[in-house]
Amino acid sequence: MRNLAVLALLCIAVTVTAQQSVRLDMERAFQLATDSSITADRYRSVFQEAHYAWLSWMAGRKPQIDLSTTPLQFEQDMTQRYVSDTDNDEYREQKRLLSSVSLEAQQVMERWGGSFYASTGLAYLGNYGDYIQHQFATTPIRVGYRQELLGYNPYRWNRQTEPMRLNVAQQQMNYSVEQTGAEAVRRFFTLAVAQEQLSMAQEQLQSCDSILAIGERRFRIASISKAELEILTLQRSLATTALKNALLNHQKAAKSLAVWLGMDELTHLELIVPSILPQFSVTVGDAVSQATQHNPNYLSMELQELEARRDADQLKRKKGLNASIDASIGLNQVSERFEYAYRNPLVQNQVMVNLTVPISDHGKKRNAWLAAQSKVETAARQRQEQRRDTELDIVQTVAEVNQRQAVVDDTRHSLQIAEDAYTAMLQRFIRGQATVNDLSLAQQYWQEARRDQITALQDFWNSYYHLRQLTLYDYLKGEPIRH
């Protein structure tokens, strides 16, 4: 909570200071990257597209009601008519006014692949000219059912593919946002290493100044040789150059992290590096199980194979005999007066059966089906390859996480030994009991131990967040990851 308060105050102060300073720990950097970075927001926008497509499909499974109307249609032309008085055909002017409205409700039947429908309608026809007539045609009610009898049923397949498609989009968003957070952790430790190197370079320069001053005093009393004094002078010059390089690397790493987190590139970041590792255990079996359920690479390959099977089924049914039926029953009536158009309606029945029999297409449909079958086999093999590659990555990452925990403990122990050895050697050098080479070697070991410590932490956390991304599972909280 303290870090959040500090960050909020510093965000306000940026309006009055040219460069704000922020203390940032690894968890907060990960949270900023996954919650509010531009990259994470882009991945969420992509998911919203898939989410709305799924909502559209869900809405399509419910009854659909449509209103169709032609408010006004006027026609004026010359039409051919037979005139009995002259026993001849003549062209005469004809004017017609038409208007219609209908309301239809439809409900798909996913299991059967057809749809029930019900409709009602009203139409008006007015003829003007030599012959004037007005008619109202009504259909008070009409109900029916239409379906392909031997054909492809898209509704049955959609019941399998659409929920899976939404799940893939959800997990792909989680995977991508997790990748954004993992990149923030990587940049965090790149800056942490640069920060440690800068600190060591500053300490090295201060140490070289102190040691050089001691060396000059000892040279004046002939306690060390001129060559040893020149070595101390050279070490100070090298420390000055190392400090300049460390400062440039630190500035570059700081800008990279700040921009990734959506901060101003001039923000001064003071990192709090986690020194204590969390206690948790993970096995390969558990990791593979979580990845099977959540990793979008698994799920997308499964979806592709299912879609290939759907396409093959569609082409298989199209290459043979196809039949469809449309049957309805209803009432209708026609009258010159509107109030009579709904009186004493007559029964209206309609049954229509369509057959399509392929005679010869020179193998067009068969070859298309065989190509679809090959696509099914290809999708199945790709799914197996993806599973193999992902499981291999998981096995390696789990091993790295478990091994790097021990490496961090070893480097912490080595750092303590190297620091104690350097402190003791520095005191011996001050008392004249150690040479310049002895002190330089002790200092070198101490700095290497510091670098090894921060690098071990970097490798552990990078491996851990890579494992999180592969499995989309938070091993510290013990729950699946949801962004």
CSV table of C-alpha atoms in Angstrom, one decimal:
chain,number,residue,atom,x,y,z
A,1,MET,CA,0.0,0.0,0.0
A,2,ARG,CA,2.9,2.3,0.7
A,3,ASN,CA,4.3,1.8,-2.8
A,4,LEU,CA,0.9,2.6,-4.3
A,5,ALA,CA,0.6,5.8,-2.3
A,6,VAL,CA,4.1,6.9,-3.2
A,7,LEU,CA,3.4,6.2,-6.9
A,8,ALA,CA,0.1,8.2,-6.8
A,9,LEU,CA,1.8,11.2,-5.2
A,10,LEU,CA,4.6,11.1,-7.7
A,11,CYS,CA,2.2,10.9,-10.6
A,12,ILE,CA,0.6,14.2,-9.4
A,13,ALA,CA,4.0,15.8,-8.9
A,14,VAL,CA,5.0,15.2,-12.5
A,15,THR,CA,3.2,18.3,-13.5
A,16,VAL,CA,5.6,20.5,-11.6
A,17,THR,CA,8.8,18.5,-11.9
A,18,ALA,CA,10.8,17.8,-15.0
A,19,GLN,CA,11.6,14.3,-13.8
A,20,GLN,CA,9.6,12.3,-11.4
A,21,SER,CA,11.1,9.6,-9.2
A,22,VAL,CA,9.3,6.3,-8.5
A,23,ARG,CA,10.2,3.4,-6.3
A,24,LEU,CA,9.1,0.3,-8.1
A,25,ASP,CA,9.1,-3.4,-7.1
A,26,MET,CA,8.8,-6.3,-9.4
A,27,GLU,CA,5.2,-7.1,-8.6
A,28,ARG,CA,4.1,-3.5,-9.1
A,29,ALA,CA,5.9,-3.4,-12.5
A,30,PHE,CA,4.1,-6.6,-13.6
A,31,GLN,CA,0.8,-5.2,-12.4
A,32,LEU,CA,1.2,-1.9,-14.3
A,33,ALA,CA,2.2,-3.8,-17.5
A,34,THR,CA,-0.8,-6.1,-17.4
A,35,ASP,CA,-3.4,-3.6,-16.1
A,36,SER,CA,-2.9,-0.4,-18.0
A,37,SER,CA,-0.1,-0.7,-20.7
A,38,ILE,CA,-1.0,0.1,-24.3
A,39,THR,CA,0.0,-3.4,-25.3
A,40,ALA,CA,-2.3,-5.1,-22.8
A,41,ASP,CA,-5.2,-2.9,-23.7
A,42,ARG,CA,-4.7,-3.8,-27.4
A,43,TYR,CA,-5.0,-7.5,-26.5
A,44,ARG,CA,-8.2,-6.9,-24.5
A,45,SER,CA,-9.7,-5.0,-27.5
A,46,VAL,CA,-9.0,-8.1,-29.7
A,47,PHE,CA,-10.8,-10.3,-27.2
A,48,GLN,CA,-13.8,-7.9,-27.2
A,49,GLU,CA,-14.2,-8.6,-30.9
A,50,ALA,CA,-14.5,-12.3,-30.2
A,51,HIS,CA,-16.7,-11.8,-27.2
A,52,TYR,CA,-19.2,-9.8,-29.2
A,53,ALA,CA,-19.2,-12.4,-32.0
A,54,TRP,CA,-20.0,-15.0,-29.4
A,55,LEU,CA,-22.9,-12.9,-28.0
A,56,SER,CA,-24.2,-12.5,-31.6
A,57,TRP,CA,-24.2,-16.3,-32.0
A,58,MET,CA,-26.0,-16.8,-28.7
A,59,ALA,CA,-28.6,-14.2,-29.7
A,60,GLY,CA,-29.1,-16.1,-33.0
A,61,ARG,CA,-30.1,-19.2,-31.1
A,62,LYS,CA,-33.1,-17.4,-29.6
A,63,PRO,CA,-36.3,-16.6,-31.5
A,64,GLN,CA,-35.8,-14.0,-34.3
A,65,ILE,CA,-38.6,-11.6,-35.2
A,66,ASP,CA,-38.4,-9.6,-38.4
A,67,LEU,CA,-40.8,-7.0,-39.8
A,68,SER,CA,-40.8,-6.6,-43.6
A,69,THR,CA,-42.8,-3.9,-45.3
A,70,THR,CA,-43.2,-2.2,-48.6
A,71,PRO,CA,-45.0,1.0,-47.6
A,72,LEU,CA,-45.5,2.2,-51.2
A,73,GLN,CA,-44.9,0.8,-54.7
A,74,PHE,CA,-46.4,2.6,-57.6
A,75,GLU,CA,-46.3,1.3,-61.2
A,76,GLN,CA,-47.5,3.0,-64.4
A,77,ASP,CA,-46.9,1.3,-67.8
A,78,MET,CA,-48.6,0.1,-71.0
A,79,THR,CA,-49.8,-3.4,-70.8
A,80,GLN,CA,-51.3,-5.8,-73.4
A,81,ARG,CA,-55.0,-6.7,-73.0
A,82,TYR,CA,-57.6,-8.6,-74.9
A,83,VAL,CA,-60.7,-6.6,-75.8
A,84,SER,CA,-63.7,-8.8,-76.4
A,85,ASP,CA,-65.7,-6.2,-78.3
A,86,THR,CA,-63.1,-6.0,-81.0
A,87,ASP,CA,-61.7,-9.5,-80.6
A,88,ASN,CA,-58.2,-8.0,-80.6
A,89,ASP,CA,-55.3,-7.4,-78.2
A,90,GLU,CA,-54.6,-3.8,-77.4
A,91,TYR,CA,-52.1,-1.8,-75.4
A,92,ARG,CA,-53.7,0.2,-72.6
A,93,GLU,CA,-52.3,2.3,-69.8
A,94,GLN,CA,-52.3,0.6,-66.4
A,95,LYS,CA,-51.6,2.1,-63.0
A,96,ARG,CA,-51.0,0.0,-59.9
A,97,LEU,CA,-50.5,0.9,-56.3
A,98,LEU,CA,-49.1,-1.8,-54.0
A,99,SER,CA,-48.4,-1.9,-50.3
A,100,SER,CA,-47.5,-4.8,-47.9
A,101,VAL,CA,-46.4,-5.6,-44.4
A,102,SER,CA,-45.5,-8.9,-42.8
A,103,LEU,CA,-44.2,-10.1,-39.4
A,104,GLU,CA,-42.3,-13.4,-39.1
A,105,ALA,CA,-40.8,-15.2,-36.1
A,106,GLN,CA,-38.3,-18.0,-36.5
A,107,GLN,CA,-36.6,-20.4,-34.1
A,108,VAL,CA,-33.8,-22.7,-35.2
A,109,MET,CA,-33.7,-26.3,-34.1
A,110,GLU,CA,-30.0,-27.0,-33.6
A,111,ARG,CA,-30.4,-30.7,-33.1
A,112,TRP,CA,-32.3,-31.3,-36.4
A,113,GLY,CA,-30.8,-28.5,-38.4
A,114,GLY,CA,-34.1,-26.9,-39.4
A,115,SER,CA,-36.2,-24.0,-38.2
A,116,PHE,CA,-39.8,-23.4,-37.2
A,117,TYR,CA,-41.4,-20.2,-38.4
A,118,ALA,CA,-44.7,-18.3,-37.9
A,119,SER,CA,-45.8,-15.3,-39.8
A,120,THR,CA,-48.7,-12.9,-40.4
A,121,GLY,CA,-49.2,-10.4,-43.2
A,122,LEU,CA,-51.3,-7.9,-45.0
A,123,ALA,CA,-51.1,-6.7,-48.6
A,124,TYR,CA,-53.0,-4.1,-50.6
A,125,LEU,CA,-53.4,-3.9,-54.4
A,126,GLY,CA,-55.1,-1.0,-56.2
A,127,ASN,CA,-55.6,-0.9,-60.0
A,128,TYR,CA,-56.4,2.4,-61.7
A,129,GLY,CA,-57.2,3.3,-65.3
A,130,ASP,CA,-60.0,1.9,-67.4
A,131,TYR,CA,-60.5,-0.8,-64.8
A,132,ILE,CA,-60.5,0.3,-61.2
A,133,GLN,CA,-60.2,-2.3,-58.4
A,134,HIS,CA,-59.1,-2.4,-54.8
A,135,GLN,CA,-58.1,-5.6,-53.0
A,136,PHE,CA,-56.8,-6.5,-49.5
A,137,ALA,CA,-55.0,-9.9,-49.1
A,138,THR,CA,-54.5,-11.1,-45.5
A,139,THR,CA,-52.6,-14.0,-43.9
A,140,PRO,CA,-53.8,-14.0,-40.3
A,141,ILE,CA,-51.5,-16.8,-39.3
A,142,ARG,CA,-49.0,-19.2,-41.1
A,143,VAL,CA,-46.8,-21.7,-39.4
A,144,GLY,CA,-44.3,-24.0,-40.9
A,145,TYR,CA,-41.0,-25.9,-40.8
A,146,ARG,CA,-38.1,-26.0,-43.2
A,147,GLN,CA,-35.0,-28.2,-43.2
A,148,GLU,CA,-32.4,-30.0,-45.3
A,149,LEU,CA,-33.1,-33.7,-44.9
A,150,LEU,CA,-29.8,-35.2,-45.9
A,151,GLY,CA,-27.7,-32.1,-45.9
A,152,TYR,CA,-25.2,-30.3,-43.6
A,153,ASN,CA,-26.3,-29.2,-40.2
A,154,PRO,CA,-24.3,-26.0,-39.3
A,155,TYR,CA,-26.1,-25.5,-36.0
A,156,ARG,CA,-24.9,-28.8,-34.5
A,157,TRP,CA,-21.3,-27.9,-35.4
A,158,ASN,CA,-21.7,-24.3,-34.1
A,159,ARG,CA,-22.7,-25.6,-30.7
A,160,GLN,CA,-19.2,-27.1,-30.5
A,161,THR,CA,-17.0,-24.5,-32.3
A,162,GLU,CA,-18.5,-21.2,-31.0
A,163,PRO,CA,-18.0,-21.8,-27.2
A,164,MET,CA,-14.5,-23.2,-28.0
A,165,ARG,CA,-13.7,-20.2,-30.1
A,166,LEU,CA,-14.6,-17.8,-27.2
A,167,ASN,CA,-12.5,-19.9,-24.8
A,168,VAL,CA,-9.6,-19.7,-27.2
A,169,ALA,CA,-10.0,-16.0,-27.5
A,170,GLN,CA,-10.2,-15.6,-23.7
A,171,GLN,CA,-7.1,-17.8,-23.1
A,172,GLN,CA,-5.2,-16.0,-26.0
A,173,MET,CA,-5.9,-12.7,-24.3
A,174,ASN,CA,-4.7,-14.1,-20.9
A,175,TYR,CA,-1.6,-15.5,-22.7
A,176,SER,CA,-0.7,-12.3,-24.5
A,177,VAL,CA,-1.3,-10.1,-21.4
A,178,GLU,CA,0.8,-12.5,-19.4
A,179,GLN,CA,3.5,-12.2,-22.0
A,180,THR,CA,3.3,-8.4,-21.6
A,181,GLY,CA,3.8,-8.8,-17.9
A,182,ALA,CA,6.7,-11.2,-18.4
A,183,GLU,CA,8.3,-8.7,-20.7
A,184,ALA,CA,8.0,-6.1,-18.0
A,185,VAL,CA,9.7,-8.4,-15.5
A,186,ARG,CA,12.5,-9.0,-18.0
A,187,ARG,CA,13.0,-5.2,-18.5
A,188,PHE,CA,12.7,-4.8,-14.7
A,189,PHE,CA,15.7,-7.1,-14.1
A,190,THR,CA,17.6,-5.6,-17.1
A,191,LEU,CA,17.4,-2.3,-15.2
A,192,ALA,CA,18.1,-4.0,-11.9
A,193,VAL,CA,21.3,-5.5,-13.3
A,194,ALA,CA,22.2,-2.0,-14.8
A,195,GLN,CA,21.3,-0.4,-11.4
A,196,GLU,CA,23.6,-2.9,-9.6
A,197,GLN,CA,26.4,-2.4,-12.1
A,198,LEU,CA,26.1,1.4,-11.7
A,199,SER,CA,26.2,1.1,-7.9
A,200,MET,CA,29.2,-1.1,-8.1
A,201,ALA,CA,30.9,1.3,-10.6
A,202,GLN,CA,30.3,4.2,-8.2
A,203,GLU,CA,31.6,2.2,-5.2
A,204,GLN,CA,34.6,1.0,-7.3
A,205,LEU,CA,35.5,4.6,-8.2
A,206,GLN,CA,35.2,5.7,-4.5
A,207,SER,CA,37.2,2.7,-3.5
A,208,CYS,CA,39.9,3.4,-6.1
A,209,ASP,CA,40.1,7.0,-4.8
A,210,SER,CA,40.6,5.9,-1.3
A,211,ILE,CA,43.0,3.1,-2.2
A,212,LEU,CA,45.0,5.5,-4.5
A,213,ALA,CA,45.3,8.0,-1.6
A,214,ILE,CA,46.6,5.2,0.7
A,215,GLY,CA,48.9,4.0,-2.0
A,216,GLU,CA,50.4,7.5,-2.5
A,217,ARG,CA,51.1,7.8,1.2
A,218,ARG,CA,52.7,4.4,1.3
A,219,PHE,CA,54.7,5.2,-1.9
A,220,ARG,CA,56.1,8.3,-0.2
A,221,ILE,CA,57.4,6.1,2.6
A,222,ALA,CA,58.6,3.5,0.1
A,223,SER,CA,56.1,0.9,1.4
A,224,ILE,CA,55.0,0.1,-2.2
A,225,SER,CA,56.8,0.4,-5.5
A,226,LYS,CA,56.1,2.9,-8.3
A,227,ALA,CA,54.7,0.1,-10.5
A,228,GLU,CA,52.2,-0.8,-7.8
A,229,LEU,CA,51.2,2.9,-7.6
A,230,GLU,CA,50.8,3.1,-11.3
A,231,ILE,CA,48.5,0.1,-11.2
A,232,LEU,CA,46.3,1.9,-8.6
A,233,THR,CA,46.2,5.0,-10.9
A,234,LEU,CA,45.3,2.8,-13.9
A,235,GLN,CA,42.5,1.1,-11.8
A,236,ARG,CA,41.1,4.5,-11.0
A,237,SER,CA,41.1,5.5,-14.7
A,238,LEU,CA,39.4,2.3,-15.6
A,239,ALA,CA,36.8,2.8,-12.9
A,240,THR,CA,36.0,6.2,-14.3
A,241,THR,CA,35.4,4.7,-17.7
A,242,ALA,CA,33.3,1.9,-16.3
A,243,LEU,CA,31.2,4.4,-14.4
A,244,LYS,CA,30.4,6.3,-17.6
A,245,ASN,CA,29.4,3.1,-19.4
A,246,ALA,CA,27.3,1.9,-16.5
A,247,LEU,CA,25.5,5.2,-16.4
A,248,LEU,CA,24.7,5.0,-20.1
A,249,ASN,CA,23.4,1.4,-19.8
A,250,HIS,CA,21.3,2.4,-16.8
A,251,GLN,CA,19.7,5.3,-18.6
A,252,LYS,CA,18.9,3.0,-21.6
A,253,ALA,CA,17.4,0.3,-19.4
A,254,ALA,CA,15.4,2.8,-17.4
A,255,LYS,CA,13.8,4.4,-20.5
A,256,SER,CA,13.0,1.0,-21.8
A,257,LEU,CA,11.1,-0.1,-18.7
A,258,ALA,CA,9.4,3.3,-18.2
A,259,VAL,CA,8.0,3.4,-21.7
A,260,TRP,CA,6.8,-0.2,-21.5
A,261,LEU,CA,4.9,0.6,-18.3
A,262,GLY,CA,3.3,3.8,-19.9
A,263,MET,CA,5.4,6.2,-17.9
A,264,ASP,CA,7.3,9.3,-19.1
A,265,GLU,CA,10.7,8.2,-20.4
A,266,LEU,CA,12.5,10.7,-18.1
A,267,THR,CA,11.0,9.0,-15.0
A,268,HIS,CA,13.7,8.1,-12.5
A,269,LEU,CA,13.0,4.5,-11.4
A,270,GLU,CA,14.4,3.2,-8.1
A,271,LEU,CA,14.0,-0.5,-8.1
A,272,ILE,CA,13.3,-2.8,-5.1
A,273,VAL,CA,14.7,-6.1,-6.1
A,274,PRO,CA,13.1,-9.2,-4.4
A,275,SER,CA,15.8,-10.9,-2.4
A,276,ILE,CA,13.7,-13.7,-0.9
A,277,LEU,CA,12.2,-16.3,-3.2
A,278,PRO,CA,8.6,-17.6,-2.6
A,279,GLN,CA,8.2,-21.1,-1.4
A,280,PHE,CA,6.2,-23.3,-3.8
A,281,SER,CA,6.6,-26.5,-5.7
A,282,VAL,CA,5.6,-27.5,-9.2
A,283,THR,CA,5.8,-30.9,-11.0
A,284,VAL,CA,5.9,-31.5,-14.7
A,285,GLY,CA,2.6,-33.4,-14.5
A,286,ASP,CA,0.7,-30.6,-12.8
A,287,ALA,CA,2.2,-28.0,-15.3
A,288,VAL,CA,1.2,-30.1,-18.3
A,289,SER,CA,-2.3,-30.6,-16.9
A,290,GLN,CA,-2.8,-26.8,-16.4
A,291,ALA,CA,-1.4,-26.1,-19.9
A,292,THR,CA,-3.8,-28.6,-21.5
A,293,GLN,CA,-6.7,-26.7,-19.9
A,294,HIS,CA,-5.6,-23.1,-20.5
A,295,ASN,CA,-2.8,-22.8,-23.0
A,296,PRO,CA,-4.3,-21.2,-26.2
A,297,ASN,CA,-1.8,-23.1,-28.3
A,298,TYR,CA,-3.4,-26.4,-27.2
A,299,LEU,CA,-6.9,-25.0,-27.5
A,300,SER,CA,-6.5,-23.3,-30.9
A,301,MET,CA,-5.1,-26.5,-32.5
A,302,GLU,CA,-8.1,-28.4,-31.1
A,303,LEU,CA,-10.4,-25.8,-32.6
A,304,GLN,CA,-8.6,-26.0,-36.0
A,305,GLU,CA,-9.0,-29.8,-36.0
A,306,LEU,CA,-12.7,-29.5,-35.1
A,307,GLU,CA,-13.3,-26.9,-37.9
A,308,ALA,CA,-11.5,-29.1,-40.4
A,309,ARG,CA,-13.9,-32.0,-39.4
A,310,ARG,CA,-16.8,-29.6,-39.9
A,311,ASP,CA,-15.7,-28.6,-43.4
A,312,ALA,CA,-15.1,-32.3,-44.3
A,313,ASP,CA,-18.6,-33.2,-43.1
A,314,GLN,CA,-20.1,-30.3,-45.2
A,315,LEU,CA,-18.4,-31.4,-48.4
A,316,LYS,CA,-19.2,-35.0,-47.8
A,317,ARG,CA,-22.9,-34.3,-47.6
A,318,LYS,CA,-22.8,-32.0,-50.6
A,319,LYS,CA,-21.3,-34.7,-52.9
A,320,GLY,CA,-24.3,-37.0,-52.7
A,321,LEU,CA,-28.1,-36.7,-52.9
A,322,ASN,CA,-29.5,-33.6,-51.2
A,323,ALA,CA,-33.1,-33.1,-50.2
A,324,SER,CA,-35.0,-30.4,-48.4
A,325,ILE,CA,-38.5,-29.8,-47.2
A,326,ASP,CA,-40.6,-26.8,-46.5
A,327,ALA,CA,-44.1,-27.4,-45.1
A,328,SER,CA,-46.5,-24.9,-43.8
A,329,ILE,CA,-50.2,-24.5,-42.9
A,330,GLY,CA,-52.1,-21.3,-42.4
A,331,LEU,CA,-55.1,-19.1,-43.2
A,332,ASN,CA,-55.6,-16.4,-45.9
A,333,GLN,CA,-58.4,-14.3,-47.4
A,334,VAL,CA,-58.9,-11.7,-50.1
A,335,SER,CA,-61.5,-8.9,-50.1
A,336,GLU,CA,-62.2,-5.5,-51.6
A,337,ARG,CA,-62.9,-4.1,-48.2
A,338,PHE,CA,-60.4,-4.2,-45.4
A,339,GLU,CA,-62.9,-5.2,-42.7
A,340,TYR,CA,-63.9,-8.3,-44.6
A,341,ALA,CA,-60.3,-9.4,-45.3
A,342,TYR,CA,-60.1,-11.1,-41.9
A,343,ARG,CA,-63.6,-12.8,-42.1
A,344,ASN,CA,-64.0,-16.4,-42.9
A,345,PRO,CA,-60.4,-17.1,-43.8
A,346,LEU,CA,-59.6,-20.0,-46.0
A,347,VAL,CA,-57.1,-22.8,-45.2
A,348,GLN,CA,-53.7,-22.3,-46.9
A,349,ASN,CA,-51.4,-25.4,-47.1
A,350,GLN,CA,-48.0,-25.7,-48.7
A,351,VAL,CA,-45.6,-28.6,-48.9
A,352,MET,CA,-42.4,-28.3,-51.0
A,353,VAL,CA,-39.8,-31.0,-51.4
A,354,ASN,CA,-36.6,-30.2,-53.3
A,355,LEU,CA,-34.1,-32.9,-54.6
A,356,THR,CA,-30.6,-32.4,-56.0
A,357,VAL,CA,-29.1,-35.4,-57.7
A,358,PRO,CA,-25.5,-35.1,-58.9
A,359,ILE,CA,-25.1,-36.7,-62.3
A,360,SER,CA,-21.5,-35.8,-63.3
A,361,ASP,CA,-19.1,-33.2,-62.1
A,362,HIS,CA,-15.9,-34.9,-63.2
A,363,GLY,CA,-14.8,-35.6,-59.6
A,364,LYS,CA,-15.1,-31.9,-58.4
A,365,LYS,CA,-17.0,-32.6,-55.2
A,366,ARG,CA,-15.2,-35.8,-54.4
A,367,ASN,CA,-11.8,-34.3,-54.8
A,368,ALA,CA,-12.9,-31.3,-52.7
A,369,TRP,CA,-14.0,-33.7,-50.0
A,370,LEU,CA,-10.7,-35.7,-50.2
A,371,ALA,CA,-8.8,-32.4,-49.8
A,372,ALA,CA,-10.9,-31.6,-46.7
A,373,GLN,CA,-10.1,-35.1,-45.3
A,374,SER,CA,-6.4,-34.4,-45.8
A,375,LYS,CA,-6.8,-31.1,-44.0
A,376,VAL,CA,-8.3,-33.0,-41.1
A,377,GLU,CA,-5.3,-35.3,-40.9
A,378,THR,CA,-2.9,-32.3,-41.2
A,379,ALA,CA,-4.7,-30.5,-38.4
A,380,ALA,CA,-4.5,-33.6,-36.2
A,381,ARG,CA,-0.7,-33.9,-36.8
A,382,GLN,CA,-0.2,-30.2,-36.1
A,383,ARG,CA,-2.1,-30.6,-32.9
A,384,GLN,CA,0.2,-33.4,-31.9
A,385,GLU,CA,3.3,-31.4,-32.8
A,386,GLN,CA,2.1,-28.4,-30.9
A,387,ARG,CA,1.4,-30.6,-27.8
A,388,ARG,CA,4.9,-32.1,-28.1
A,389,ASP,CA,6.7,-28.8,-28.5
A,390,THR,CA,4.7,-27.1,-25.6
A,391,GLU,CA,5.2,-30.1,-23.3
A,392,LEU,CA,9.0,-30.0,-24.0
A,393,ASP,CA,9.1,-26.3,-23.2
A,394,ILE,CA,7.2,-27.0,-20.0
A,395,VAL,CA,9.5,-29.8,-19.0
A,396,GLN,CA,12.6,-27.6,-19.5
A,397,THR,CA,11.0,-24.6,-17.8
A,398,VAL,CA,9.9,-26.6,-14.7
A,399,ALA,CA,13.4,-28.0,-14.4
A,400,GLU,CA,14.9,-24.4,-14.7
A,401,VAL,CA,12.5,-23.0,-12.0
A,402,ASN,CA,13.4,-25.8,-9.6
A,403,GLN,CA,17.1,-25.6,-10.2
A,404,ARG,CA,17.4,-21.8,-10.2
A,405,GLN,CA,15.9,-21.8,-6.7
A,406,ALA,CA,19.0,-23.6,-5.5
A,407,VAL,CA,21.3,-21.4,-7.6
A,408,VAL,CA,19.9,-18.3,-5.9
A,409,ASP,CA,20.6,-19.7,-2.5
A,410,ASP,CA,24.1,-20.6,-3.5
A,411,THR,CA,24.9,-17.2,-4.9
A,412,ARG,CA,23.5,-15.5,-1.8
A,413,HIS,CA,25.9,-17.6,0.3
A,414,SER,CA,28.8,-16.9,-2.1
A,415,LEU,CA,28.1,-13.2,-1.9
A,416,GLN,CA,28.3,-13.2,1.8
A,417,ILE,CA,31.7,-15.0,1.7
A,418,ALA,CA,33.1,-12.7,-1.0
A,419,GLU,CA,31.9,-9.5,0.9
A,420,ASP,CA,33.5,-10.7,4.1
A,421,ALA,CA,36.7,-11.6,2.3
A,422,TYR,CA,37.0,-8.2,0.6
A,423,THR,CA,36.4,-6.3,3.8
A,424,ALA,CA,39.1,-8.4,5.5
A,425,MET,CA,41.5,-7.9,2.6
A,426,LEU,CA,40.9,-4.1,2.6
A,427,GLN,CA,41.8,-3.9,6.3
A,428,ARG,CA,44.9,-5.9,5.7
A,429,PHE,CA,45.9,-3.6,2.8
A,430,ILE,CA,45.4,-0.5,5.0
A,431,ARG,CA,47.7,-2.1,7.6
A,432,GLY,CA,50.2,-2.9,4.9
A,433,GLN,CA,49.7,-6.7,5.2
A,434,ALA,CA,48.4,-7.2,1.6
A,435,THR,CA,49.5,-6.3,-1.9
A,436,VAL,CA,47.5,-4.3,-4.5
A,437,ASN,CA,47.0,-7.5,-6.5
A,438,ASP,CA,45.5,-9.3,-3.4
A,439,LEU,CA,43.1,-6.4,-2.9
A,440,SER,CA,42.1,-6.2,-6.6
A,441,LEU,CA,41.5,-9.9,-6.7
A,442,ALA,CA,39.3,-9.8,-3.6
A,443,GLN,CA,37.4,-6.8,-5.0
A,444,GLN,CA,36.9,-8.7,-8.3
A,445,TYR,CA,35.5,-11.7,-6.5
A,446,TRP,CA,33.1,-9.6,-4.5
A,447,GLN,CA,31.8,-7.8,-7.6
A,448,GLU,CA,31.4,-11.0,-9.5
A,449,ALA,CA,29.4,-12.5,-6.6
A,450,ARG,CA,27.1,-9.4,-6.6
A,451,ARG,CA,26.6,-9.8,-10.4
A,452,ASP,CA,25.9,-13.5,-10.0
A,453,GLN,CA,23.4,-12.8,-7.2
A,454,ILE,CA,21.3,-10.4,-9.3
A,455,THR,CA,21.7,-12.5,-12.4
A,456,ALA,CA,20.5,-15.6,-10.5
A,457,LEU,CA,17.4,-13.7,-9.4
A,458,GLN,CA,16.8,-12.5,-12.9
A,459,ASP,CA,17.0,-16.0,-14.4
A,460,PHE,CA,14.7,-17.4,-11.7
A,461,TRP,CA,12.0,-14.9,-12.1
A,462,ASN,CA,12.2,-14.9,-15.9
A,463,SER,CA,11.8,-18.7,-15.8
A,464,TYR,CA,8.9,-18.5,-13.3
A,465,TYR,CA,6.9,-16.0,-15.4
A,466,HIS,CA,7.6,-18.0,-18.6
A,467,LEU,CA,6.1,-21.0,-16.8
A,468,ARG,CA,3.1,-18.9,-15.8
A,469,GLN,CA,2.6,-17.9,-19.4
A,470,LEU,CA,2.9,-21.5,-20.6
A,471,THR,CA,0.4,-22.9,-18.1
A,472,LEU,CA,-1.7,-19.7,-17.4
A,473,TYR,CA,-1.6,-20.7,-13.8
A,474,ASP,CA,-0.5,-18.7,-10.7
A,475,TYR,CA,1.5,-21.0,-8.6
A,476,LEU,CA,1.8,-18.5,-5.7
A,477,LYS,CA,-2.0,-18.1,-5.4
A,478,GLY,CA,-2.8,-21.6,-6.6
A,479,GLU,CA,-5.4,-20.5,-9.2
A,480,PRO,CA,-5.8,-20.1,-13.0
A,481,ILE,CA,-4.8,-16.7,-14.3
A,482,ARG,CA,-7.5,-14.3,-15.5
A,483,HIS,CA,-6.8,-10.9,-16.9
